Amino acid sequence: MKRGSRVAWIMFCCMLPALTVLAAAIGQPVARPMVAQIALDGPIGPAAAEYFDDASKRAVADGAAAIVLRLDTPGGLADSMRQIIAGMLASKVPVLVYVAPAGARAASAGTYILYAGQIAAMAPATHLGAATPVALGGGRPMPLPKAGRQPASATTTADDQTAADDAESHKAMNDAIAYIRSLAQLRGRNAAWAEQAVRGAATLTASEAAQQQVIDFVAADVAELLARADGRKVRVGERDVTLQLKGASVREYAPGARTRFLAIITNPTIAYLLLLAGIFGLALEAMHPGAMLPGIAGGICLLVGLYALQLLPVNYAGLALMALGVGLLVAEAANPSVGAFGVGGLVSFVTGSVMLMNTGVPGYGVNLGVIAGIAVCAAGLLVLIVWLVFRSRRAHPVTGDAAMLMDTGELLEPVSAGGEAWMLVRGERWRVRCDTALPAGARVRVVSRQGLLLQVEPA
């Protein structure tokens, strides 16, 4: 009996640590998974690409189970779009792309990003599509030529140029089609409609996209998105992952200070204004050396504006026309003419401003109201300069011999015929000679000057 109780006591002592660990585990609450939310609102550009790259890396480092990429964009730059998609494909955690809130869209570049996500979802009253690529010059790809169609003359320069342009357009379109089809095949989505979105700018509403297997489902909010994605098996890199997201906590990842600054200066209108401020600041410094402030501020604005322009779809012919226009306007202000320099500069400046940005890329055109306002101000300044020039030509001289001739004054003392005396003219005492005898206080007119001696006659 003693031996049996001794064995039971030994078994209890061996099981005691395991029981203690089990009791502690039962007493602790189960940790909920954390999901990171990244919001891309507005045009897809360098700032958006850098924001997603930085936020996704921070989310993975913080132990996020998945990333919700909330999308609302009219499209943007192809290079930035591809950078975001490359980051999504290389991500160590699943990326759930969610077009929201109601009224949002995933147009153009947004359609490609939606196709790249492991889970694609949309909120009600949203839409996607119109993913036709736009060339840098703003033109849209031409439709593919019909089979058997040949140019009428192989030696015609215009036909050769058109054929070259068509070839470039077809290359861009075929590349875009292959890219979005590869994403569709990777995620098991409707590749045929993806091609229609690129080739024919097709669009779909959220419910239509779900019916045609373009997206996985429609979700009213992020909580429903996570609940409906829970339990789905997705592929992350080379491994299959089952999503465990129901009841997960959501943490917002806001853009950093550098990303916000980059987003401000890469706004086409802001970059345009920075460029103008820099040019005019340096022009003022050149016209008034030593002022310092216009030169320093202008140099900073010009460098920041040029940095922003090299990140944007800039037409360099438009930039050259703007520079020529500003130069002509400055020349008109420095050496006023009859307005030829000013009118030419104004026309060149406005034309270059309109051409500066590729307005075919969604969200990347300079605000025409800003251009119009600056053009009106420049035109007003030009009219003022021309008016001042003509007024100055009609005005009487105010300095030198020309101003003094025919001026009148008062004799301070009597003068004999052919003699000399003193007179007061323009508040100054001058020695005068007169061929006519006149008493003191008589009014006389200056007719010529010989050194410091004035020749006068009765007024």
CSV table of C-alpha atoms in Angstrom, one decimal:
chain,number,residue,atom,x,y,z
A,1,MET,CA,0.0,0.0,0.0
A,2,LYS,CA,2.8,2.3,0.9
A,3,ARG,CA,4.5,1.4,-2.3
A,4,GLY,CA,1.4,2.3,-4.4
A,5,SER,CA,1.0,5.7,-2.8
A,6,ARG,CA,4.7,6.4,-3.3
A,7,VAL,CA,4.4,5.7,-7.0
A,8,ALA,CA,1.3,7.9,-7.2
A,9,TRP,CA,3.1,10.7,-5.5
A,10,ILE,CA,6.1,10.4,-7.9
A,11,MET,CA,3.7,10.5,-10.9
A,12,PHE,CA,2.0,13.6,-9.5
A,13,CYS,CA,5.3,15.4,-9.1
A,14,CYS,CA,6.3,14.6,-12.7
A,15,MET,CA,3.0,15.9,-14.1
A,16,LEU,CA,2.9,19.1,-11.9
A,17,PRO,CA,5.0,21.3,-14.3
A,18,ALA,CA,2.8,20.3,-17.3
A,19,LEU,CA,-0.3,21.0,-15.3
A,20,THR,CA,1.1,24.4,-14.3
A,21,VAL,CA,1.9,25.3,-18.0
A,22,LEU,CA,-1.6,24.2,-19.1
A,23,ALA,CA,-3.3,26.2,-16.4
A,24,ALA,CA,-1.3,29.3,-17.4
A,25,ALA,CA,-2.2,28.8,-21.1
A,26,ILE,CA,-5.9,28.5,-20.2
A,27,GLY,CA,-5.8,31.6,-18.1
A,28,GLN,CA,-4.3,33.8,-20.9
A,29,PRO,CA,-6.5,35.4,-23.6
A,30,VAL,CA,-5.8,34.2,-27.2
A,31,ALA,CA,-4.0,37.0,-29.1
A,32,ARG,CA,-5.9,38.3,-32.1
A,33,PRO,CA,-4.0,38.5,-35.5
A,34,MET,CA,-3.1,42.0,-36.6
A,35,VAL,CA,-3.9,43.3,-40.1
A,36,ALA,CA,-2.2,46.4,-41.6
A,37,GLN,CA,-4.3,48.8,-43.6
A,38,ILE,CA,-2.6,51.0,-46.3
A,39,ALA,CA,-4.7,53.5,-48.2
A,40,LEU,CA,-3.8,54.6,-51.7
A,41,ASP,CA,-6.0,57.6,-52.6
A,42,GLY,CA,-5.5,59.6,-55.7
A,43,PRO,CA,-3.1,59.2,-58.7
A,44,ILE,CA,-0.5,56.4,-58.6
A,45,GLY,CA,2.8,58.1,-58.7
A,46,PRO,CA,6.3,58.0,-57.1
A,47,ALA,CA,5.0,59.1,-53.7
A,48,ALA,CA,2.3,56.4,-53.7
A,49,ALA,CA,4.9,53.7,-54.7
A,50,GLU,CA,7.3,54.8,-51.9
A,51,TYR,CA,4.5,54.9,-49.4
A,52,PHE,CA,3.3,51.4,-50.1
A,53,ASP,CA,6.9,50.0,-50.1
A,54,ASP,CA,7.7,51.7,-46.7
A,55,ALA,CA,4.4,50.9,-45.1
A,56,SER,CA,4.3,47.2,-46.2
A,57,LYS,CA,7.8,46.6,-44.8
A,58,ARG,CA,6.9,48.2,-41.5
A,59,ALA,CA,3.7,46.1,-41.4
A,60,VAL,CA,5.7,42.8,-41.9
A,61,ALA,CA,8.2,43.9,-39.3
A,62,ASP,CA,5.4,44.5,-36.8
A,63,GLY,CA,4.1,41.0,-37.4
A,64,ALA,CA,1.0,41.7,-39.5
A,65,ALA,CA,-0.9,38.6,-40.7
A,66,ALA,CA,-2.0,40.3,-43.9
A,67,ILE,CA,-2.1,43.7,-45.6
A,68,VAL,CA,-5.4,45.4,-46.6
A,69,LEU,CA,-4.6,47.8,-49.5
A,70,ARG,CA,-7.5,50.2,-49.7
A,71,LEU,CA,-7.7,51.6,-53.2
A,72,ASP,CA,-9.3,54.7,-54.8
A,73,THR,CA,-7.5,55.9,-57.8
A,74,PRO,CA,-8.1,57.2,-61.3
A,75,GLY,CA,-4.8,55.6,-62.5
A,76,GLY,CA,-1.3,57.0,-62.8
A,77,LEU,CA,2.2,56.3,-63.9
A,78,ALA,CA,3.1,52.8,-65.3
A,79,ASP,CA,6.5,52.7,-63.6
A,80,SER,CA,5.0,53.5,-60.1
A,81,MET,CA,2.2,50.9,-60.7
A,82,ARG,CA,4.7,48.2,-61.6
A,83,GLN,CA,6.8,49.1,-58.5
A,84,ILE,CA,3.7,48.7,-56.3
A,85,ILE,CA,2.8,45.4,-57.9
A,86,ALA,CA,6.4,44.1,-57.6
A,87,GLY,CA,6.2,44.9,-53.9
A,88,MET,CA,2.9,43.0,-53.6
A,89,LEU,CA,4.3,39.9,-55.3
A,90,ALA,CA,7.4,39.9,-53.2
A,91,SER,CA,5.5,40.5,-49.9
A,92,LYS,CA,5.8,37.8,-47.2
A,93,VAL,CA,2.2,38.2,-46.2
A,94,PRO,CA,-1.0,38.2,-48.3
A,95,VAL,CA,-2.2,41.5,-49.7
A,96,LEU,CA,-6.0,42.0,-49.8
A,97,VAL,CA,-6.8,44.8,-52.3
A,98,TYR,CA,-10.1,46.5,-51.4
A,99,VAL,CA,-11.7,49.2,-53.6
A,100,ALA,CA,-13.4,51.4,-51.1
A,101,PRO,CA,-15.3,53.5,-49.9
A,102,ALA,CA,-18.5,53.6,-51.8
A,103,GLY,CA,-18.0,55.8,-54.9
A,104,ALA,CA,-14.3,54.8,-55.2
A,105,ARG,CA,-12.7,53.4,-58.4
A,106,ALA,CA,-9.8,51.3,-59.5
A,107,ALA,CA,-9.3,52.7,-63.0
A,108,SER,CA,-6.4,52.3,-65.3
A,109,ALA,CA,-3.3,51.5,-63.1
A,110,GLY,CA,-5.7,50.6,-60.3
A,111,THR,CA,-7.1,47.7,-62.3
A,112,TYR,CA,-3.7,46.1,-62.5
A,113,ILE,CA,-3.1,46.5,-58.8
A,114,LEU,CA,-6.5,44.9,-58.0
A,115,TYR,CA,-5.6,41.9,-60.2
A,116,ALA,CA,-2.3,41.5,-58.4
A,117,GLY,CA,-3.8,41.0,-54.9
A,118,GLN,CA,-4.2,37.6,-53.4
A,119,ILE,CA,-7.8,38.7,-52.5
A,120,ALA,CA,-9.6,41.2,-54.7
A,121,ALA,CA,-12.7,42.8,-53.2
A,122,MET,CA,-14.8,45.9,-53.8
A,123,ALA,CA,-17.3,47.9,-51.8
A,124,PRO,CA,-20.8,48.5,-53.2
A,125,ALA,CA,-21.1,51.4,-55.7
A,126,THR,CA,-17.5,51.2,-56.9
A,127,HIS,CA,-16.1,50.3,-60.3
A,128,LEU,CA,-12.9,49.3,-62.1
A,129,GLY,CA,-11.5,49.1,-65.6
A,130,ALA,CA,-10.4,51.4,-68.4
A,131,ALA,CA,-6.9,50.1,-68.3
A,132,THR,CA,-5.8,51.1,-71.8
A,133,PRO,CA,-2.1,52.3,-71.7
A,134,VAL,CA,-1.4,55.9,-72.6
A,135,ALA,CA,1.8,56.9,-74.4
A,136,LEU,CA,4.1,59.6,-72.9
A,137,GLY,CA,3.0,62.0,-75.6
A,138,GLY,CA,-0.6,61.7,-74.6
A,139,GLY,CA,-1.8,59.6,-77.6
A,140,ARG,CA,-3.9,56.5,-77.2
A,141,PRO,CA,-2.9,53.2,-78.9
A,142,MET,CA,-4.3,52.7,-82.3
A,143,PRO,CA,-6.5,49.7,-83.1
A,144,LEU,CA,-4.7,46.8,-84.6
A,145,PRO,CA,-4.6,46.8,-88.4
A,146,LYS,CA,-6.7,44.4,-90.3
A,147,ALA,CA,-5.0,41.4,-91.8
A,148,GLY,CA,-3.7,41.9,-95.3
A,149,ARG,CA,-3.8,45.7,-95.1
A,150,GLN,CA,-0.7,47.3,-96.6
A,151,PRO,CA,0.4,50.9,-96.9
A,152,ALA,CA,-0.5,52.5,-100.3
A,153,SER,CA,3.1,53.7,-100.8
A,154,ALA,CA,6.1,52.4,-99.0
A,155,THR,CA,8.1,55.5,-100.0
A,156,THR,CA,5.7,58.1,-98.4
A,157,THR,CA,7.2,59.7,-95.4
A,158,ALA,CA,3.9,60.4,-93.7
A,159,ASP,CA,2.8,56.7,-94.1
A,160,ASP,CA,6.2,55.5,-92.7
A,161,GLN,CA,5.8,57.8,-89.7
A,162,THR,CA,2.2,56.6,-89.1
A,163,ALA,CA,3.3,53.0,-89.4
A,164,ALA,CA,6.1,53.6,-86.9
A,165,ASP,CA,3.7,55.3,-84.5
A,166,ASP,CA,1.3,52.4,-84.9
A,167,ALA,CA,4.0,49.9,-84.2
A,168,GLU,CA,5.0,51.7,-81.0
A,169,SER,CA,1.3,51.8,-79.9
A,170,HIS,CA,0.9,48.1,-80.6
A,171,LYS,CA,4.0,47.2,-78.6
A,172,ALA,CA,2.8,49.2,-75.6
A,173,MET,CA,-0.7,47.7,-75.8
A,174,ASN,CA,0.6,44.1,-76.3
A,175,ASP,CA,3.0,44.5,-73.3
A,176,ALA,CA,0.1,45.8,-71.1
A,177,ILE,CA,-2.2,42.9,-72.2
A,178,ALA,CA,0.5,40.3,-71.4
A,179,TYR,CA,1.2,41.9,-68.1
A,180,ILE,CA,-2.4,42.0,-66.9
A,181,ARG,CA,-3.1,38.5,-68.3
A,182,SER,CA,-0.2,37.1,-66.3
A,183,LEU,CA,-1.6,38.7,-63.1
A,184,ALA,CA,-5.0,37.2,-63.9
A,185,GLN,CA,-3.6,33.7,-64.5
A,186,LEU,CA,-1.5,34.0,-61.3
A,187,ARG,CA,-4.5,34.7,-59.2
A,188,GLY,CA,-7.0,32.6,-61.1
A,189,ARG,CA,-9.2,35.5,-62.3
A,190,ASN,CA,-10.9,36.4,-65.5
A,191,ALA,CA,-8.1,36.9,-68.0
A,192,ALA,CA,-10.4,37.5,-71.0
A,193,TRP,CA,-12.1,40.5,-69.4
A,194,ALA,CA,-8.7,41.8,-68.3
A,195,GLU,CA,-7.7,41.9,-71.9
A,196,GLN,CA,-10.9,43.8,-72.8
A,197,ALA,CA,-10.1,46.4,-70.1
A,198,VAL,CA,-6.8,47.1,-71.7
A,199,ARG,CA,-7.8,46.8,-75.4
A,200,GLY,CA,-11.2,48.4,-75.3
A,201,ALA,CA,-11.2,50.3,-71.9
A,202,ALA,CA,-14.0,48.1,-70.6
A,203,THR,CA,-15.4,48.9,-67.1
A,204,LEU,CA,-17.4,46.9,-64.5
A,205,THR,CA,-19.3,47.7,-61.4
A,206,ALA,CA,-18.6,45.9,-58.2
A,207,SER,CA,-21.5,43.4,-58.6
A,208,GLU,CA,-20.7,42.8,-62.2
A,209,ALA,CA,-17.0,42.2,-61.4
A,210,ALA,CA,-18.0,39.6,-58.8
A,211,GLN,CA,-20.3,37.8,-61.3
A,212,GLN,CA,-17.5,37.7,-64.0
A,213,GLN,CA,-14.9,36.4,-61.5
A,214,VAL,CA,-12.8,39.6,-61.8
A,215,ILE,CA,-12.9,40.0,-58.0
A,216,ASP,CA,-13.5,37.5,-55.3
A,217,PHE,CA,-16.5,39.1,-53.6
A,218,VAL,CA,-18.2,42.4,-52.6
A,219,ALA,CA,-17.7,43.6,-49.0
A,220,ALA,CA,-19.4,46.5,-47.3
A,221,ASP,CA,-16.5,47.3,-45.0
A,222,VAL,CA,-13.1,46.1,-43.8
A,223,ALA,CA,-14.7,43.9,-41.1
A,224,GLU,CA,-16.8,42.1,-43.7
A,225,LEU,CA,-13.8,41.8,-46.0
A,226,LEU,CA,-11.7,40.0,-43.3
A,227,ALA,CA,-14.7,37.8,-42.3
A,228,ARG,CA,-15.3,36.7,-45.9
A,229,ALA,CA,-11.6,36.2,-46.6
A,230,ASP,CA,-11.1,34.1,-43.5
A,231,GLY,CA,-10.4,30.4,-44.3
A,232,ARG,CA,-9.5,31.0,-47.9
A,233,LYS,CA,-6.4,29.5,-49.2
A,234,VAL,CA,-4.0,31.8,-51.1
A,235,ARG,CA,-0.6,31.6,-52.6
A,236,VAL,CA,2.1,33.8,-51.1
A,237,GLY,CA,5.4,33.4,-53.0
A,238,GLU,CA,6.0,29.6,-53.3
A,239,ARG,CA,3.8,28.5,-50.4
A,240,ASP,CA,0.1,28.1,-49.8
A,241,VAL,CA,-1.4,30.0,-46.9
A,242,THR,CA,-4.8,29.7,-45.3
A,243,LEU,CA,-6.1,33.0,-44.1
A,244,GLN,CA,-7.0,33.3,-40.4
A,245,LEU,CA,-8.4,36.8,-40.3
A,246,LYS,CA,-11.8,36.7,-38.6
A,247,GLY,CA,-11.9,39.1,-35.8
A,248,ALA,CA,-8.4,40.5,-36.5
A,249,SER,CA,-7.5,43.9,-35.3
A,250,VAL,CA,-6.8,46.5,-38.0
A,251,ARG,CA,-3.9,49.0,-37.7
A,252,GLU,CA,-3.6,52.0,-40.0
A,253,TYR,CA,-0.2,52.8,-41.5
A,254,ALA,CA,-0.1,56.5,-42.5
A,255,PRO,CA,2.5,57.9,-44.8
A,256,GLY,CA,5.7,59.4,-43.3
A,257,ALA,CA,6.8,63.0,-43.5
A,258,ARG,CA,9.1,62.3,-46.5
A,259,THR,CA,6.3,60.6,-48.4
A,260,ARG,CA,3.9,63.4,-47.7
A,261,PHE,CA,6.5,66.0,-48.9
A,262,LEU,CA,7.1,63.9,-52.0
A,263,ALA,CA,3.3,63.8,-52.6
A,264,ILE,CA,3.0,67.6,-52.4
A,265,ILE,CA,5.9,68.5,-54.7
A,266,THR,CA,5.0,65.8,-57.3
A,267,ASN,CA,1.6,67.3,-57.7
A,268,PRO,CA,1.8,68.7,-61.3
A,269,THR,CA,0.4,72.1,-60.4
A,270,ILE,CA,2.7,72.5,-57.4
A,271,ALA,CA,5.7,71.4,-59.4
A,272,TYR,CA,4.7,73.9,-62.1
A,273,LEU,CA,4.4,76.8,-59.6
A,274,LEU,CA,7.7,75.9,-58.0
A,275,LEU,CA,9.4,76.0,-61.4
A,276,LEU,CA,7.9,79.4,-62.2
A,277,ALA,CA,8.8,80.8,-58.8
A,278,GLY,CA,12.4,79.6,-59.3
A,279,ILE,CA,12.7,81.2,-62.8
A,280,PHE,CA,11.3,84.5,-61.8
A,281,GLY,CA,13.2,84.6,-58.5
A,282,LEU,CA,16.5,84.2,-60.4
A,283,ALA,CA,15.4,86.7,-63.0
A,284,LEU,CA,14.7,89.3,-60.3
A,285,GLU,CA,18.1,88.6,-58.7
A,286,ALA,CA,19.8,89.1,-62.1
A,287,MET,CA,17.9,92.4,-62.6
A,288,HIS,CA,18.6,93.7,-59.0
A,289,PRO,CA,21.9,92.2,-57.9
A,290,GLY,CA,22.4,92.0,-54.2
A,291,ALA,CA,18.8,91.6,-53.3
A,292,MET,CA,19.7,88.1,-52.1
A,293,LEU,CA,16.2,86.8,-51.0
A,294,PRO,CA,14.8,86.4,-54.6
A,295,GLY,CA,18.0,84.6,-55.7
A,296,ILE,CA,18.1,82.2,-52.7
A,297,ALA,CA,14.4,81.4,-52.7
A,298,GLY,CA,14.3,81.2,-56.5
A,299,GLY,CA,17.3,78.7,-56.5
A,300,ILE,CA,15.6,76.5,-53.9
A,301,CYS,CA,12.3,76.5,-55.7
A,302,LEU,CA,13.9,75.8,-59.1
A,303,LEU,CA,15.9,72.8,-57.8
A,304,VAL,CA,12.9,71.3,-56.0
A,305,GLY,CA,10.7,71.9,-59.0
A,306,LEU,CA,13.2,70.2,-61.3
A,307,TYR,CA,13.5,67.3,-58.9
A,308,ALA,CA,9.7,66.9,-59.1
A,309,LEU,CA,9.6,67.2,-62.8
A,310,GLN,CA,12.1,64.4,-63.3
A,311,LEU,CA,9.6,62.1,-61.5
A,312,LEU,CA,6.7,63.2,-63.6
A,313,PRO,CA,5.6,62.6,-67.3
A,314,VAL,CA,7.1,65.8,-68.6
A,315,ASN,CA,7.1,66.9,-72.2
A,316,TYR,CA,10.5,68.6,-72.7
A,317,ALA,CA,9.3,70.6,-75.7
A,318,GLY,CA,6.7,72.2,-73.4
A,319,LEU,CA,9.5,72.9,-70.8
A,320,ALA,CA,11.7,74.6,-73.5
A,321,LEU,CA,8.8,76.7,-74.7
A,322,MET,CA,8.1,77.9,-71.2
A,323,ALA,CA,11.8,78.8,-70.7
A,324,LEU,CA,11.7,80.7,-74.0
A,325,GLY,CA,8.5,82.5,-73.0
A,326,VAL,CA,9.9,83.6,-69.6
A,327,GLY,CA,13.1,84.8,-71.3
A,328,LEU,CA,11.2,86.9,-73.8
A,329,LEU,CA,9.0,88.4,-71.0
A,330,VAL,CA,12.0,89.3,-69.0
A,331,ALA,CA,13.6,90.8,-72.1
A,332,GLU,CA,10.5,92.9,-72.6
A,333,ALA,CA,10.6,94.1,-69.0
A,334,ALA,CA,14.3,94.9,-69.1
A,335,ASN,CA,14.3,96.6,-72.6
A,336,PRO,CA,10.8,97.7,-73.4
A,337,SER,CA,9.9,97.6,-77.0
A,338,VAL,CA,6.6,97.9,-78.8
A,339,GLY,CA,5.5,94.6,-77.2
A,340,ALA,CA,6.9,92.2,-79.8
A,341,PHE,CA,9.0,90.3,-77.2
A,342,GLY,CA,6.2,90.3,-74.7
A,343,VAL,CA,3.5,89.0,-77.0
A,344,GLY,CA,5.9,86.3,-78.3
A,345,GLY,CA,6.9,85.4,-74.8
A,346,LEU,CA,3.3,85.2,-73.6
A,347,VAL,CA,2.2,82.9,-76.5
A,348,SER,CA,5.3,80.7,-76.0
A,349,PHE,CA,4.7,80.5,-72.2
A,350,VAL,CA,1.1,79.5,-72.4
A,351,THR,CA,1.7,77.0,-75.2
A,352,GLY,CA,4.5,75.4,-73.2
A,353,SER,CA,2.5,75.3,-70.0
A,354,VAL,CA,-0.3,73.4,-71.7
A,355,MET,CA,2.1,71.0,-73.2
A,356,LEU,CA,4.3,70.6,-70.1
A,357,MET,CA,2.5,67.6,-68.5
A,358,ASN,CA,1.1,64.6,-70.2
A,359,THR,CA,-2.6,65.2,-69.6
A,360,GLY,CA,-3.4,61.7,-71.0
A,361,VAL,CA,-2.1,60.1,-67.8
A,362,PRO,CA,-5.0,60.3,-65.2
A,363,GLY,CA,-4.3,62.8,-62.5
A,364,TYR,CA,-1.2,64.2,-64.0
A,365,GLY,CA,-2.2,67.4,-65.8
A,366,VAL,CA,-1.5,71.0,-64.6
A,367,ASN,CA,-4.7,72.8,-63.6
A,368,LEU,CA,-5.8,74.9,-66.6
A,369,GLY,CA,-7.2,77.5,-64.3
A,370,VAL,CA,-3.8,78.1,-62.8
A,371,ILE,CA,-2.3,78.5,-66.3
A,372,ALA,CA,-5.1,80.8,-67.3
A,373,GLY,CA,-4.6,83.0,-64.2
A,374,ILE,CA,-0.9,83.3,-64.7
A,375,ALA,CA,-1.4,84.0,-68.4
A,376,VAL,CA,-3.9,86.8,-67.6
A,377,CYS,CA,-1.5,88.3,-65.0
A,378,ALA,CA,1.4,88.2,-67.6
A,379,ALA,CA,-0.8,89.8,-70.2
A,380,GLY,CA,-1.8,92.5,-67.8
A,381,LEU,CA,1.8,93.2,-67.0
A,382,LEU,CA,2.7,93.3,-70.7
A,383,VAL,CA,-0.1,95.8,-71.4
A,384,LEU,CA,1.1,97.9,-68.5
A,385,ILE,CA,4.7,97.9,-69.7
A,386,VAL,CA,3.7,98.9,-73.3
A,387,TRP,CA,1.5,101.7,-71.9
A,388,LEU,CA,4.3,103.0,-69.8
A,389,VAL,CA,6.6,102.9,-72.7
A,390,PHE,CA,4.3,104.9,-75.0
A,391,ARG,CA,3.5,107.4,-72.2
A,392,SER,CA,7.2,107.9,-71.5
A,393,ARG,CA,7.8,108.7,-75.2
A,394,ARG,CA,5.1,111.4,-75.1
A,395,ALA,CA,6.2,112.9,-71.8
A,396,HIS,CA,8.4,116.0,-71.6
A,397,PRO,CA,12.0,115.6,-70.5
A,398,VAL,CA,12.6,116.2,-66.8
A,399,THR,CA,16.4,116.2,-66.7
A,400,GLY,CA,19.3,117.5,-68.7
A,401,ASP,CA,19.5,120.3,-71.4
A,402,ALA,CA,16.3,119.1,-73.1
A,403,ALA,CA,14.4,119.6,-69.9
A,404,MET,CA,15.8,123.0,-69.3
A,405,LEU,CA,15.3,124.4,-72.8
A,406,MET,CA,12.1,126.4,-73.1
A,407,ASP,CA,11.8,126.4,-69.3
A,408,THR,CA,10.8,129.8,-67.7
A,409,GLY,CA,12.1,131.6,-64.7
A,410,GLU,CA,12.3,135.1,-62.9
A,411,LEU,CA,15.1,137.6,-63.1
A,412,LEU,CA,16.5,138.4,-59.8
A,413,GLU,CA,18.0,141.7,-61.0
A,414,PRO,CA,17.6,144.1,-64.0
A,415,VAL,CA,19.5,143.2,-67.1
A,416,SER,CA,20.6,145.6,-69.9
A,417,ALA,CA,20.5,144.7,-73.6
A,418,GLY,CA,23.3,142.1,-74.3
A,419,GLY,CA,24.2,142.2,-70.6
A,420,GLU,CA,24.2,139.5,-67.9
A,421,ALA,CA,22.3,139.0,-64.7
A,422,TRP,CA,21.0,136.4,-62.3
A,423,MET,CA,17.7,134.5,-62.5
A,424,LEU,CA,15.9,131.8,-60.6
A,425,VAL,CA,14.8,128.7,-62.6
A,426,ARG,CA,13.6,125.4,-61.0
A,427,GLY,CA,14.7,126.7,-57.6
A,428,GLU,CA,18.3,127.2,-58.8
A,429,ARG,CA,20.3,130.5,-59.4
A,430,TRP,CA,21.7,130.7,-62.9
A,431,ARG,CA,23.8,133.4,-64.7
A,432,VAL,CA,21.9,134.5,-67.8
A,433,ARG,CA,22.5,136.7,-70.9
A,434,CYS,CA,19.6,138.6,-72.6
A,435,ASP,CA,19.6,140.6,-75.8
A,436,THR,CA,16.7,142.7,-74.5
A,437,ALA,CA,16.8,145.0,-71.5
A,438,LEU,CA,14.4,143.8,-68.8
A,439,PRO,CA,13.7,144.9,-65.2
A,440,ALA,CA,14.0,142.7,-62.1
A,441,GLY,CA,11.2,140.2,-61.6
A,442,ALA,CA,10.6,139.8,-65.4
A,443,ARG,CA,9.7,136.4,-66.6
A,444,VAL,CA,12.2,135.0,-69.2
A,445,ARG,CA,12.5,131.7,-71.2
A,446,VAL,CA,15.6,129.7,-71.6
A,447,VAL,CA,16.6,129.2,-75.2
A,448,SER,CA,20.1,127.7,-75.0
A,449,ARG,CA,23.0,126.9,-72.6
A,450,GLN,CA,26.7,127.6,-73.0
A,451,GLY,CA,28.5,126.0,-70.1
A,452,LEU,CA,27.1,127.6,-66.9
A,453,LEU,CA,25.6,130.6,-68.8
A,454,LEU,CA,22.0,130.5,-70.1
A,455,GLN,CA,20.7,132.5,-73.1
A,456,VAL,CA,17.2,133.8,-72.3
A,457,GLU,CA,14.5,135.8,-74.0
A,458,PRO,CA,11.3,137.5,-72.6
A,459,ALA,CA,8.6,134.9,-71.9
